[in-house]
CSV table of C-alpha atoms and ligand atoms in Angstrom, one decimal:
chain,number,residue,atom,x,y,z
A,1,MET,CA,6.3,-21.7,-11.1
A,2,MET,CA,7.6,-19.8,-8.1
A,3,GLY,CA,9.4,-22.8,-6.8
A,4,ARG,CA,12.0,-22.1,-9.4
A,5,PRO,CA,13.6,-18.6,-9.3
A,6,ILE,CA,12.1,-16.4,-12.1
A,7,LEU,CA,15.3,-14.4,-12.3
A,8,SER,CA,18.8,-15.3,-11.4
A,9,ARG,CA,19.3,-14.5,-7.7
A,10,VAL,CA,22.7,-13.4,-6.5
A,11,ASP,CA,23.2,-12.1,-3.0
A,12,SER,CA,25.8,-9.4,-3.1
A,13,GLU,CA,26.2,-5.7,-2.7
A,14,GLU,CA,26.8,-5.4,-6.4
A,15,VAL,CA,25.6,-2.0,-7.7
A,16,LEU,CA,23.4,-2.5,-10.8
A,17,VAL,CA,22.6,1.2,-11.3
A,18,ARG,CA,24.8,4.1,-10.2
A,19,ALA,CA,23.8,7.7,-10.9
A,20,ARG,CA,25.9,10.7,-9.9
A,21,GLY,CA,24.9,14.3,-10.6
A,22,LEU,CA,22.5,12.9,-13.3
A,23,VAL,CA,20.9,15.6,-15.3
A,24,LYS,CA,18.4,15.8,-18.2
A,25,ALA,CA,16.8,18.6,-20.1
A,26,TYR,CA,14.4,18.2,-23.1
A,27,SER,CA,14.6,21.9,-23.8
A,28,THR,CA,16.6,24.6,-22.0
A,29,GLU,CA,14.9,23.9,-18.6
A,30,PRO,CA,16.3,20.7,-16.9
A,31,VAL,CA,13.7,18.2,-15.6
A,32,VAL,CA,16.2,16.0,-13.8
A,33,LYS,CA,18.6,18.3,-11.9
A,34,GLY,CA,21.6,16.4,-10.6
A,35,ILE,CA,20.5,13.3,-8.7
A,36,ASP,CA,22.6,10.6,-7.0
A,37,PHE,CA,21.4,7.1,-6.3
A,38,ASP,CA,22.4,3.4,-6.4
A,39,VAL,CA,20.3,0.3,-7.0
A,40,ARG,CA,22.0,-2.8,-5.6
A,41,ARG,CA,21.4,-6.4,-6.7
A,42,GLY,CA,18.5,-8.0,-4.8
A,43,GLU,CA,16.8,-4.8,-3.5
A,44,CYS,CA,13.6,-3.1,-4.4
A,45,VAL,CA,13.9,0.6,-4.8
A,46,GLY,CA,10.9,2.9,-5.2
A,47,PHE,CA,10.8,6.3,-6.9
A,48,LEU,CA,8.0,8.4,-5.5
A,49,GLY,CA,7.0,11.9,-6.6
A,50,PRO,CA,4.2,14.1,-7.9
A,51,ASN,CA,3.5,14.2,-11.6
A,52,GLY,CA,6.3,15.9,-13.5
A,53,ALA,CA,8.9,15.1,-10.8
A,54,GLY,CA,11.2,13.4,-13.4
A,55,LYS,CA,10.7,9.8,-12.5
A,56,THR,CA,9.9,8.5,-16.0
A,57,THR,CA,12.7,10.6,-17.4
A,58,THR,CA,15.2,9.0,-15.0
A,59,ILE,CA,13.9,5.6,-15.8
A,60,ASN,CA,14.1,6.3,-19.5
A,61,MET,CA,17.7,7.2,-19.2
A,62,ILE,CA,18.4,3.9,-17.4
A,63,CYS,CA,16.6,2.0,-20.1
A,64,CYS,CA,18.6,3.9,-22.8
A,65,PHE,CA,15.3,5.2,-24.3
A,66,VAL,CA,16.5,8.8,-24.0
A,67,SER,CA,20.1,10.1,-23.9
A,68,VAL,CA,21.8,11.1,-20.6
A,69,GLY,CA,21.9,14.9,-20.4
A,70,GLY,CA,24.8,15.2,-18.0
A,71,GLY,CA,26.5,13.7,-15.0
A,72,GLU,CA,27.2,10.0,-14.7
A,73,LEU,CA,25.0,7.0,-15.2
A,74,GLU,CA,26.2,3.4,-15.1
A,75,VAL,CA,24.0,0.4,-15.6
A,76,PHE,CA,25.5,-3.1,-15.0
A,77,GLY,CA,28.8,-1.3,-14.6
A,78,GLN,CA,28.7,0.2,-18.1
A,79,ARG,CA,28.4,3.9,-19.0
A,80,VAL,CA,25.0,4.7,-20.5
A,81,ASN,CA,25.6,6.2,-23.9
A,82,GLY,CA,26.6,4.8,-27.2
A,83,ASP,CA,26.0,1.0,-27.6
A,84,ALA,CA,23.0,0.2,-25.4
A,85,ARG,CA,22.4,-3.3,-26.6
A,86,ASP,CA,24.1,-5.1,-23.7
A,87,ILE,CA,22.3,-3.0,-21.1
A,88,LYS,CA,18.9,-3.4,-22.9
A,89,ARG,CA,19.4,-7.1,-23.1
A,90,ARG,CA,19.8,-7.5,-19.4
A,91,LEU,CA,16.8,-5.2,-18.4
A,92,GLY,CA,13.1,-6.0,-18.1
A,93,VAL,CA,10.9,-3.0,-18.6
A,94,VAL,CA,7.2,-2.4,-17.8
A,95,SER,CA,6.6,1.1,-19.3
A,96,GLN,CA,4.1,3.6,-18.0
A,97,GLU,CA,2.2,3.2,-21.3
A,98,ASN,CA,0.9,-0.2,-22.4
A,99,ASN,CA,2.8,-1.0,-25.5
A,100,LEU,CA,1.7,-4.5,-26.4
A,101,ASP,CA,1.3,-5.4,-30.0
A,102,PRO,CA,-2.5,-5.2,-30.7
A,103,ASP,CA,-2.3,-7.4,-33.8
A,104,LEU,CA,-0.8,-10.4,-31.9
A,105,THR,CA,-2.3,-12.9,-29.5
A,106,VAL,CA,-1.2,-13.0,-25.9
A,107,LEU,CA,1.2,-15.9,-26.5
A,108,LYS,CA,2.5,-14.3,-29.7
A,109,ASN,CA,3.3,-11.1,-27.9
A,110,LEU,CA,5.6,-13.0,-25.6
A,111,LEU,CA,7.2,-15.1,-28.3
A,112,VAL,CA,7.9,-12.2,-30.6
A,113,TYR,CA,9.3,-10.1,-27.8
A,114,GLY,CA,11.5,-13.0,-26.8
A,115,ARG,CA,13.0,-13.1,-30.3
A,116,TYR,CA,14.4,-9.7,-29.7
A,117,PHE,CA,16.7,-11.3,-27.1
A,118,GLY,CA,17.8,-14.0,-29.4
A,119,LEU,CA,16.2,-16.8,-27.4
A,120,PRO,CA,15.6,-20.0,-29.3
A,121,ARG,CA,12.0,-20.8,-30.1
A,122,GLU,CA,11.8,-23.8,-27.8
A,123,HIS,CA,13.1,-21.8,-24.9
A,124,ARG,CA,10.8,-18.9,-25.6
A,125,LEU,CA,7.8,-21.2,-25.7
A,126,ARG,CA,8.6,-22.9,-22.4
A,127,ARG,CA,9.3,-19.6,-20.8
A,128,ALA,CA,6.2,-18.0,-22.2
A,129,GLU,CA,4.0,-20.8,-20.9
A,130,GLU,CA,5.6,-20.6,-17.4
A,131,LEU,CA,5.1,-16.8,-17.3
A,132,LEU,CA,1.4,-17.0,-18.5
A,133,GLU,CA,0.8,-19.3,-15.6
A,134,PHE,CA,2.6,-16.9,-13.2
A,135,VAL,CA,0.5,-14.0,-14.3
A,136,GLN,CA,-2.7,-16.1,-14.5
A,137,LEU,CA,-3.3,-15.7,-18.2
A,138,GLU,CA,-2.9,-19.4,-19.3
A,139,GLU,CA,-6.6,-19.4,-20.5
A,140,LYS,CA,-6.0,-16.2,-22.6
A,141,ARG,CA,-3.0,-17.5,-24.4
A,142,ASP,CA,-4.7,-17.4,-27.8
A,143,SER,CA,-6.8,-14.3,-27.2
A,144,HIS,CA,-6.2,-11.0,-28.9
A,145,ILE,CA,-5.0,-8.0,-26.9
A,146,ARG,CA,-8.1,-6.0,-27.6
A,147,THR,CA,-10.2,-8.5,-25.7
A,148,LEU,CA,-8.1,-8.2,-22.5
A,149,SER,CA,-9.0,-6.0,-19.5
A,150,GLY,CA,-6.6,-3.4,-18.3
A,151,GLY,CA,-5.4,-5.6,-15.5
A,152,MET,CA,-4.7,-8.5,-17.9
A,153,ARG,CA,-2.8,-6.2,-20.2
A,154,ARG,CA,-0.6,-5.0,-17.3
A,155,ARG,CA,0.0,-8.6,-16.2
A,156,LEU,CA,1.0,-9.6,-19.7
A,157,THR,CA,3.3,-6.6,-19.9
A,158,LEU,CA,4.9,-7.9,-16.7
A,159,ALA,CA,5.2,-11.4,-18.2
A,160,ARG,CA,6.8,-9.9,-21.3
A,161,ALA,CA,9.3,-8.0,-19.3
A,162,LEU,CA,10.3,-11.2,-17.6
A,163,ILE,CA,10.8,-13.3,-20.7
A,164,SER,CA,14.5,-12.8,-20.9
A,165,ASN,CA,15.3,-13.5,-17.2
A,166,PRO,CA,16.3,-9.8,-16.7
A,167,GLU,CA,18.8,-8.9,-14.0
A,168,LEU,CA,16.9,-5.8,-13.2
A,169,LEU,CA,13.2,-5.3,-13.5
A,170,ILE,CA,12.0,-1.7,-14.1
A,171,LEU,CA,8.4,-0.8,-13.5
A,172,ASP,CA,6.9,2.6,-14.3
A,173,GLU,CA,3.6,2.9,-12.4
A,174,PRO,CA,2.7,-0.8,-12.8
A,175,SER,CA,-0.5,-0.4,-10.9
A,176,THR,CA,-1.8,3.0,-12.1
A,177,GLY,CA,-5.3,3.0,-13.7
A,178,LEU,CA,-6.3,-0.5,-12.5
A,179,ASP,CA,-9.3,-1.3,-10.5
A,180,PRO,CA,-8.7,-2.5,-6.9
A,181,GLN,CA,-8.9,-6.2,-7.7
A,182,ALA,CA,-6.5,-5.9,-10.6
A,183,ARG,CA,-4.2,-3.8,-8.6
A,184,HIS,CA,-4.0,-6.3,-5.8
A,185,VAL,CA,-3.2,-9.1,-8.2
A,186,VAL,CA,-0.3,-7.0,-9.6
A,187,TRP,CA,0.9,-6.4,-6.1
A,188,GLN,CA,0.8,-10.1,-5.4
A,189,LYS,CA,2.9,-10.8,-8.4
A,190,LEU,CA,5.4,-8.1,-7.5
A,191,ARG,CA,5.7,-9.5,-3.9
A,192,ALA,CA,6.3,-13.0,-5.4
A,193,LEU,CA,9.1,-11.6,-7.5
A,194,LYS,CA,10.6,-9.8,-4.6
A,195,ARG,CA,10.5,-13.0,-2.5
A,196,ALA,CA,12.3,-14.7,-5.5
A,197,GLY,CA,15.1,-12.1,-5.1
A,198,VAL,CA,14.4,-10.0,-8.2
A,199,THR,CA,16.0,-6.6,-8.2
A,200,MET,CA,13.4,-4.0,-8.9
A,201,LEU,CA,13.2,-0.3,-9.5
A,202,LEU,CA,9.6,1.0,-9.6
A,203,THR,CA,7.6,4.2,-9.5
A,204,THR,CA,4.2,4.4,-8.0
A,205,HIS,CA,1.6,6.8,-6.7
A,206,TYR,CA,0.4,4.2,-4.2
A,207,MET,CA,2.2,4.7,-1.0
A,208,GLU,CA,0.8,1.5,0.3
A,209,GLU,CA,2.5,-0.3,-2.6
A,210,ALA,CA,5.8,1.4,-1.9
A,211,ALA,CA,5.7,0.7,1.8
A,212,GLN,CA,4.9,-3.0,1.3
A,213,LEU,CA,7.3,-3.7,-1.5
A,214,CYS,CA,10.3,-1.3,-1.3
A,215,ASP,CA,13.4,-1.8,0.8
A,216,ARG,CA,14.2,1.9,0.1
A,217,VAL,CA,12.3,4.8,-1.4
A,218,LEU,CA,13.5,8.0,-3.0
A,219,ILE,CA,11.1,10.9,-3.1
A,220,MET,CA,11.6,13.2,-6.1
A,221,ASP,CA,10.2,16.6,-6.6
A,222,GLU,CA,10.9,19.0,-9.5
A,223,GLY,CA,13.9,17.0,-10.7
A,224,ARG,CA,15.6,16.6,-7.3
A,225,ILE,CA,15.6,13.8,-4.7
A,226,ILE,CA,14.3,15.5,-1.6
A,227,ALA,CA,14.3,12.5,0.8
A,228,ARG,CA,15.4,8.9,0.9
A,229,GLY,CA,15.3,6.0,3.3
A,230,THR,CA,13.4,2.9,4.3
A,231,PRO,CA,9.6,3.5,4.4
A,232,GLN,CA,9.5,3.1,8.1
A,233,GLY,CA,12.6,5.2,8.6
A,234,LEU,CA,11.1,8.1,6.6
A,235,ILE,CA,7.8,7.8,8.6
A,236,GLU,CA,9.7,8.1,11.9
A,237,GLU,CA,11.9,10.8,10.7
A,238,HIS,CA,9.3,13.1,9.1
A,239,ILE,CA,6.0,12.3,10.8
A,240,GLY,CA,6.3,10.2,14.0
A,241,ALA,CA,4.0,7.5,15.2
A,242,GLU,CA,0.3,8.5,14.9
A,243,VAL,CA,-2.1,10.8,13.3
A,244,VAL,CA,-5.5,12.2,14.4
A,245,GLU,CA,-7.7,13.6,11.6
A,246,LEU,CA,-10.5,16.0,12.4
A,247,TYR,CA,-13.1,17.2,9.9
A,248,SER,CA,-13.9,20.8,10.7
A,249,THR,CA,-16.9,21.9,8.7
A,250,ASP,CA,-18.9,22.4,11.9
A,251,PRO,CA,-17.9,25.6,13.7
A,252,SER,CA,-18.4,24.0,17.0
A,253,HIS,CA,-15.3,22.0,16.3
A,254,SER,CA,-13.1,25.0,17.0
A,255,ASP,CA,-12.5,23.9,20.6
A,256,ALA,CA,-11.5,20.4,19.4
A,257,MET,CA,-9.1,22.0,16.9
A,258,ALA,CA,-7.7,24.1,19.7
A,259,LEU,CA,-7.1,21.0,21.7
A,260,LEU,CA,-5.3,19.4,18.8
A,261,GLN,CA,-3.2,22.5,18.3
A,262,GLY,CA,-2.1,22.2,21.9
A,263,ALA,CA,-1.4,18.5,22.0
A,264,ALA,CA,0.0,17.5,18.7
A,265,ASP,CA,3.7,17.9,17.7
A,266,HIS,CA,2.6,19.3,14.3
A,267,VAL,CA,-0.8,20.5,13.0
A,268,GLU,CA,-1.7,20.9,9.4
A,269,ARG,CA,-4.9,22.2,7.8
A,270,ALA,CA,-6.1,21.3,4.3
A,271,GLY,CA,-9.6,22.4,3.3
A,272,ASP,CA,-12.0,21.1,5.9
A,273,GLU,CA,-9.5,18.7,7.4
A,274,VAL,CA,-7.1,19.2,10.3
A,275,PHE,CA,-4.3,16.7,10.8
A,276,GLY,CA,-2.5,16.4,14.2
A,277,PHE,CA,0.8,14.5,14.0
A,278,PHE,CA,2.2,12.8,17.1
A,279,ARG,CA,5.7,11.6,17.7
A,280,ARG,CA,4.5,9.4,20.5
A,281,SER,CA,1.4,7.1,20.4
A,282,GLU,CA,0.6,7.9,24.1
A,283,SER,CA,0.1,11.6,23.4
A,284,ALA,CA,-2.4,10.8,20.6
A,285,ARG,CA,-4.3,8.3,22.7
A,286,ALA,CA,-4.6,10.7,25.7
A,287,LEU,CA,-6.4,13.1,23.5
A,288,LEU,CA,-9.0,10.7,22.1
A,289,PRO,CA,-11.5,10.6,25.0
A,290,VAL,CA,-11.6,14.4,24.9
A,291,LEU,CA,-12.3,14.3,21.1
A,292,ALA,CA,-14.8,11.4,21.4
A,293,GLU,CA,-17.9,13.4,20.4
A,294,HIS,CA,-16.2,14.7,17.2
A,295,HIS,CA,-15.7,13.1,13.9
A,296,VAL,CA,-12.2,11.9,14.4
A,297,VAL,CA,-10.0,9.4,12.7
A,298,HIS,CA,-7.1,8.0,14.6
A,299,ARG,CA,-4.5,6.0,12.7
A,300,ARG,CA,-0.8,5.1,12.4
A,301,ALA,CA,1.4,7.5,10.4
A,302,THR,CA,2.0,6.3,6.8
A,303,LEU,CA,4.3,6.9,3.9
A,304,GLU,CA,1.5,9.0,2.4
A,305,ASP,CA,1.8,11.4,5.3
A,306,VAL,CA,5.5,11.7,4.5
A,307,PHE,CA,4.9,12.2,0.8
A,308,LEU,CA,2.3,15.0,1.4
A,309,ARG,CA,4.4,16.7,4.1
A,310,LEU,CA,7.5,16.8,1.8
A,311,THR,CA,5.8,17.6,-1.5
A,312,GLY,CA,2.8,19.6,-0.3
A,313,ARG,CA,-0.9,19.3,-0.8
A,314,GLU,CA,-1.3,21.5,-3.9
A,315,LEU,CA,-2.5,19.8,-7.0
A,316,ARG,CA,0.2,19.0,-9.7
A,317,GLU,CA,-1.5,18.7,-13.0
B,401,LIG,N1,9.7,13.9,-24.3
B,401,LIG,C1,9.6,15.0,-23.6
B,401,LIG,N2,9.7,16.2,-24.2
B,401,LIG,C2,9.6,17.3,-23.4
B,401,LIG,N3,9.3,17.4,-22.1
B,401,LIG,C3,9.1,16.2,-21.5
B,401,LIG,C4,9.2,15.0,-22.2
B,401,LIG,N4,9.0,14.0,-21.3
B,401,LIG,C5,8.7,14.6,-20.1
B,401,LIG,N5,8.8,15.9,-20.3
B,401,LIG,C6,8.7,16.9,-19.1
B,401,LIG,O1,9.6,16.6,-18.2
B,401,LIG,C7,9.1,16.7,-16.9
B,401,LIG,C8,9.3,15.4,-16.1
B,401,LIG,O2,8.4,14.4,-16.7
B,401,LIG,P1,8.5,12.9,-16.3
B,401,LIG,O3,9.8,12.4,-16.2
B,401,LIG,O4,7.5,12.2,-17.1
B,401,LIG,O5,7.9,13.0,-14.8
B,401,LIG,P2,7.1,11.9,-13.9
B,401,LIG,O6,7.3,10.6,-14.5
B,401,LIG,O7,7.8,12.1,-12.5
B,401,LIG,O8,5.7,12.3,-13.9
B,401,LIG,C9,7.7,17.1,-17.0
B,401,LIG,O9,7.6,18.5,-16.9
B,401,LIG,C10,7.3,16.7,-18.4
B,401,LIG,O10,6.4,17.6,-19.0
B,402,LIG,MG1,6.0,9.1,-15.1
């Protein structure tokens, strides 16, 4: 299946989504507060942000599911408002909520959805069979949706989004709520699509997923984009190279904490944890023998460190 491109691949700097000063309010209080971003053909862009940041609202405007509140939004070079049919026809969407038709079989879900795009039955059938193979659901083709696991439903939703060979694939939390096995299968599929040159815009709470998959990430918080860059660029800019974590329930750890305070470029406390962030690996390593008798984790800095630094550690519920 992956021998052939799943979506049409065009290498160019063509901008598929362009937002300038994009705004949205459902009531008087805006939830998207003037954001600028582009998505170019061939790239994978990740929207990260705590719950309520405005990621789904932004996606829903791109998909023409909700109206644009203000500012400019162009998708495929067309202003979003009014006639959305052409934009919708060229998009593939995996929504945050599963919205498969529970009354139809797996295959029928794909065929009926394909009809919406005006694809002839023969074409839909061939495409559906290919996609079922791609998402490893060939054996479930005649099963009903209610008999599928969460991971199978998500894979079917992905297949359904691909039925029309979309130019842009939009995925809103494609791996949320899945068990680790199912999540890793979804990631494999998304990596395969990326290798095939598919343009993707996705949101995720898994920083590992974003770091692996995304060429660029945008971090949103309270309706604004607060940081943007490549995953590695953001890590270097905001965190540095390495992190030492210390668990400080034991009062005898105060000397270790003092050491960390003195040696790290930045120290953060959260409950019983203390994090020491190091711009240079050597400074972290020099400290390790001294901390050897304590419960210490030493690791590379990650996108999760960036996320928590920029959006804070308080719960967003
Ligand atoms: N249909 C809606 N009506 C009113 N408020 C909404 C609606 N959808 C989302 N919101 C509010 O808008 C804010 C942003 O939500 P959302 O875009 O879903 O964020 P995210 O996807 O980043 O979690 C939240 O405060 C949410 O409660
Ligand atoms: Mg959301």
